[in-house]
Short mmCIF file of C-alpha atoms in Angstrom, two decimals:
data_model
loop_
_atom_site.label_atom_id
_atom_site.label_comp_id
_atom_site.label_asym_id
_atom_site.label_seq_id
_atom_site.Cartn_x
_atom_site.Cartn_y
_atom_site.Cartn_z
CA UNK A 12 151.26 36.16 98.07
CA UNK A 13 151.61 36.64 94.19
CA UNK A 14 148.33 38.40 93.84
CA UNK A 15 149.38 40.75 96.67
CA UNK A 16 152.71 41.56 95.27
CA UNK A 17 151.14 42.12 91.76
CA UNK A 18 148.60 44.56 93.29
CA UNK A 19 151.34 46.08 95.41
CA UNK A 20 153.32 46.95 92.31
CA UNK A 21 150.42 48.75 90.72
CA UNK A 22 149.62 50.63 93.83
CA UNK A 23 153.35 51.53 94.51
CA UNK A 24 154.04 52.68 90.96
CA UNK A 25 150.80 54.76 90.74
CA UNK A 26 151.50 56.53 94.06
CA UNK A 27 155.12 57.32 92.81
CA UNK A 28 153.95 58.72 89.42
CA UNK A 29 150.64 60.45 90.50
CA UNK A 30 151.75 61.62 93.95
CA UNK A 31 155.39 62.03 93.14
CA UNK A 32 155.00 64.40 90.17
CA UNK A 33 157.38 62.61 87.88
CA UNK A 34 159.74 65.16 86.12
CA UNK A 35 162.13 63.86 83.54
CA UNK A 36 163.98 60.79 84.98
CA UNK A 37 163.45 61.68 88.64
CA UNK A 38 160.60 61.70 90.96
CA UNK A 39 160.15 63.93 94.11
CA UNK A 40 158.34 61.21 95.86
CA UNK A 41 161.38 59.03 96.17
CA UNK A 42 163.94 61.83 95.35
CA UNK A 43 165.96 59.42 93.17
CA UNK A 44 166.10 58.04 89.63
CA UNK A 45 162.85 56.60 88.50
CA UNK A 46 164.84 54.00 86.50
CA UNK A 47 165.77 52.64 89.81
CA UNK A 48 162.39 52.35 90.98
CA UNK A 49 161.27 50.71 87.65
CA UNK A 50 163.88 48.03 87.94
CA UNK A 51 162.81 47.27 91.41
CA UNK A 52 159.33 47.22 90.66
CA UNK A 53 159.80 45.11 87.47
CA UNK A 54 161.68 42.36 89.40
CA UNK A 55 159.93 42.34 92.76
CA UNK A 56 156.33 43.40 92.05
CA UNK A 57 156.01 41.86 88.46
CA UNK A 58 158.72 39.26 87.62
CA UNK A 59 158.26 37.53 91.09
CA UNK A 60 154.53 37.27 90.88
CA UNK A 61 154.59 36.00 87.33
CA UNK A 62 156.86 33.21 88.49
CA UNK A 63 154.78 32.44 91.50
CA UNK A 64 151.63 32.35 89.45
CA UNK A 65 153.54 29.87 87.05
CA UNK A 66 154.03 27.62 90.15
CA UNK A 67 150.50 28.11 91.18
CA UNK A 68 149.37 26.97 87.72
CA UNK A 69 151.67 23.91 87.62
CA UNK A 70 150.49 22.80 90.96
CA UNK A 71 146.63 23.49 90.71
CA UNK A 72 143.80 22.54 88.41
CA UNK A 73 143.95 26.00 86.57
CA UNK A 74 144.10 24.31 83.34
CA UNK A 75 141.23 22.02 84.10
CA UNK A 76 138.79 24.94 84.27
CA UNK A 77 138.32 25.90 80.48
CA UNK A 78 136.73 29.20 79.63
CA UNK A 79 134.08 29.31 76.93
CA UNK A 80 135.63 30.09 73.44
CA UNK A 81 133.60 33.34 73.45
CA UNK A 82 135.80 34.57 76.46
CA UNK A 83 139.09 34.10 74.49
CA UNK A 84 137.49 35.65 71.26
CA UNK A 85 136.48 38.61 73.07
CA UNK A 86 138.91 38.83 75.95
CA UNK A 87 142.13 38.78 73.72
CA UNK A 88 141.03 41.83 71.50
CA UNK A 89 139.33 43.52 74.37
CA UNK A 90 142.43 43.20 76.78
CA UNK A 91 144.66 44.37 73.78
CA UNK A 92 142.58 47.44 73.26
CA UNK A 93 142.49 48.12 77.19
CA UNK A 94 146.40 48.19 77.22
CA UNK A 95 146.43 50.40 74.18
CA UNK A 96 143.90 52.82 75.91
CA UNK A 97 146.05 52.67 79.16
CA UNK A 98 149.12 53.57 77.06
CA UNK A 99 147.49 56.42 75.36
CA UNK A 100 146.22 57.99 78.52
CA UNK A 101 149.04 57.29 81.05
CA UNK A 102 152.13 57.09 78.76
CA UNK A 103 154.70 54.49 77.92
CA UNK A 104 156.20 54.05 81.53
CA UNK A 105 152.87 53.15 83.15
CA UNK A 106 151.79 49.62 83.93
CA UNK A 107 148.84 48.22 82.36
CA UNK A 108 146.18 46.01 83.76
CA UNK A 109 145.16 45.04 80.35
CA UNK A 110 148.59 43.65 79.41
CA UNK A 111 148.84 41.72 82.84
CA UNK A 112 145.40 40.21 82.42
CA UNK A 113 146.11 39.38 78.78
CA UNK A 114 149.06 37.37 79.83
CA UNK A 115 147.01 35.29 82.10
CA UNK A 116 144.29 34.81 79.58
CA UNK A 117 146.92 33.67 76.92
CA UNK A 118 148.41 31.20 79.63
CA UNK A 119 145.02 29.79 80.23
CA UNK A 120 144.32 29.40 76.56
CA UNK A 121 147.72 27.72 75.96
CA UNK A 122 147.24 25.23 79.01
CA UNK A 123 143.69 24.43 78.21
CA UNK A 124 144.14 24.07 74.40
CA UNK A 125 147.61 22.75 73.80
CA UNK A 126 148.68 22.42 70.06
CA UNK A 127 150.30 18.93 70.60
CA UNK A 128 149.32 17.90 67.00
CA UNK A 129 150.27 20.94 65.04
CA UNK A 130 153.18 19.47 63.10
CA UNK A 131 156.57 20.97 62.46
CA UNK A 132 155.76 24.65 62.97
CA UNK A 133 154.18 24.17 66.51
CA UNK A 134 157.11 21.90 67.29
CA UNK A 135 159.66 24.60 66.49
CA UNK A 136 157.54 27.29 68.32
CA UNK A 137 157.45 24.83 71.33
CA UNK A 138 161.12 24.42 71.20
CA UNK A 139 161.80 28.15 70.96
CA UNK A 140 159.51 28.97 73.86
CA UNK A 141 160.99 26.25 75.84
CA UNK A 142 164.72 26.82 75.13
CA UNK A 143 164.85 30.57 74.52
CA UNK A 144 162.35 32.38 76.70
CA UNK A 145 164.58 32.63 79.85
CA UNK A 146 167.54 33.91 77.76
CA UNK A 147 165.39 36.52 75.96
CA UNK A 148 164.15 37.70 79.26
CA UNK A 149 167.63 38.13 80.73
CA UNK A 150 169.43 39.67 77.53
CA UNK A 151 166.67 41.81 76.11
CA UNK A 152 167.45 44.77 78.35
CA UNK A 153 171.03 44.70 77.01
CA UNK A 154 169.80 45.06 73.50
CA UNK A 155 167.32 47.60 74.42
CA UNK A 156 169.73 49.92 75.92
CA UNK A 157 172.31 49.22 72.98
CA UNK A 158 169.59 49.99 70.34
CA UNK A 159 168.16 52.93 71.96
CA UNK A 160 171.60 54.44 72.58
CA UNK A 161 172.44 53.98 68.89
CA UNK A 162 169.17 55.54 67.86
CA UNK A 163 169.56 58.66 70.04
CA UNK A 164 173.11 59.02 68.87
CA UNK A 165 172.26 59.04 65.19
CA UNK A 166 168.66 60.03 64.62
CA UNK A 167 166.40 62.75 65.95
CA UNK A 168 163.27 61.94 67.96
CA UNK A 169 160.25 61.28 65.94
CA UNK A 170 156.52 60.72 66.74
CA UNK A 171 155.49 59.35 63.36
CA UNK A 172 156.11 55.70 62.70
CA UNK A 173 159.74 55.13 61.79
CA UNK A 174 163.05 53.73 62.76
CA UNK A 175 162.41 54.35 66.47
CA UNK A 176 159.20 52.14 66.34
CA UNK A 177 161.40 49.26 65.01
CA UNK A 178 163.55 49.00 68.04
CA UNK A 179 161.29 46.55 69.77
CA UNK A 180 161.34 44.29 66.86
CA UNK A 181 165.19 44.55 66.73
CA UNK A 182 165.48 43.93 70.41
CA UNK A 183 163.39 40.74 70.11
CA UNK A 184 165.24 39.38 67.14
CA UNK A 185 168.58 40.05 68.61
CA UNK A 186 167.67 38.41 71.82
CA UNK A 187 166.02 35.57 69.99
CA UNK A 188 169.34 34.78 68.19
CA UNK A 189 171.13 34.86 71.40
CA UNK A 190 168.52 32.52 72.89
CA UNK A 191 168.69 30.16 69.98
CA UNK A 192 172.45 29.75 70.30
CA UNK A 193 172.23 29.17 73.91
CA UNK A 194 169.33 26.79 73.31
CA UNK A 195 171.42 24.87 70.78
CA UNK A 196 174.32 24.84 73.03
#
């Protein structure tokens, strides 16, 4: 079911963008805001499959099937490059197979090669992941909207690296601070 939902999300979005001739924030295919489509797609076709794959990983022998180290060494940079190429050719609102496959490869790496003997830094990162990831996932969209609105109100659009490109870092750090506060509480 999770695989079908994931494939369905890719197919639905490609049909809407390619067949619907997206213009601005609307698409003629659905004759409605593309933002609504993105929210629906993100939850139902991508959020839910990742949660279902998490359950599948927990209740299967996924972690007992290690890949050769070369698969990680080639797969991680290769899938990063694929996601960048996809973004270059299809824009920032598209879905990237490279990113999705990279997430599953990294999950596999983390499960097959846990860093249980890593010391304080690994313990801190483990605590952060365990206690902040859900909060970051929930509140990041608030900070994204807030920071983008502030940017558009105070700066002109820029293509070269600058303040606009720092927004994702600010969103993550603000969300992380809220996640740490919730985790400590």
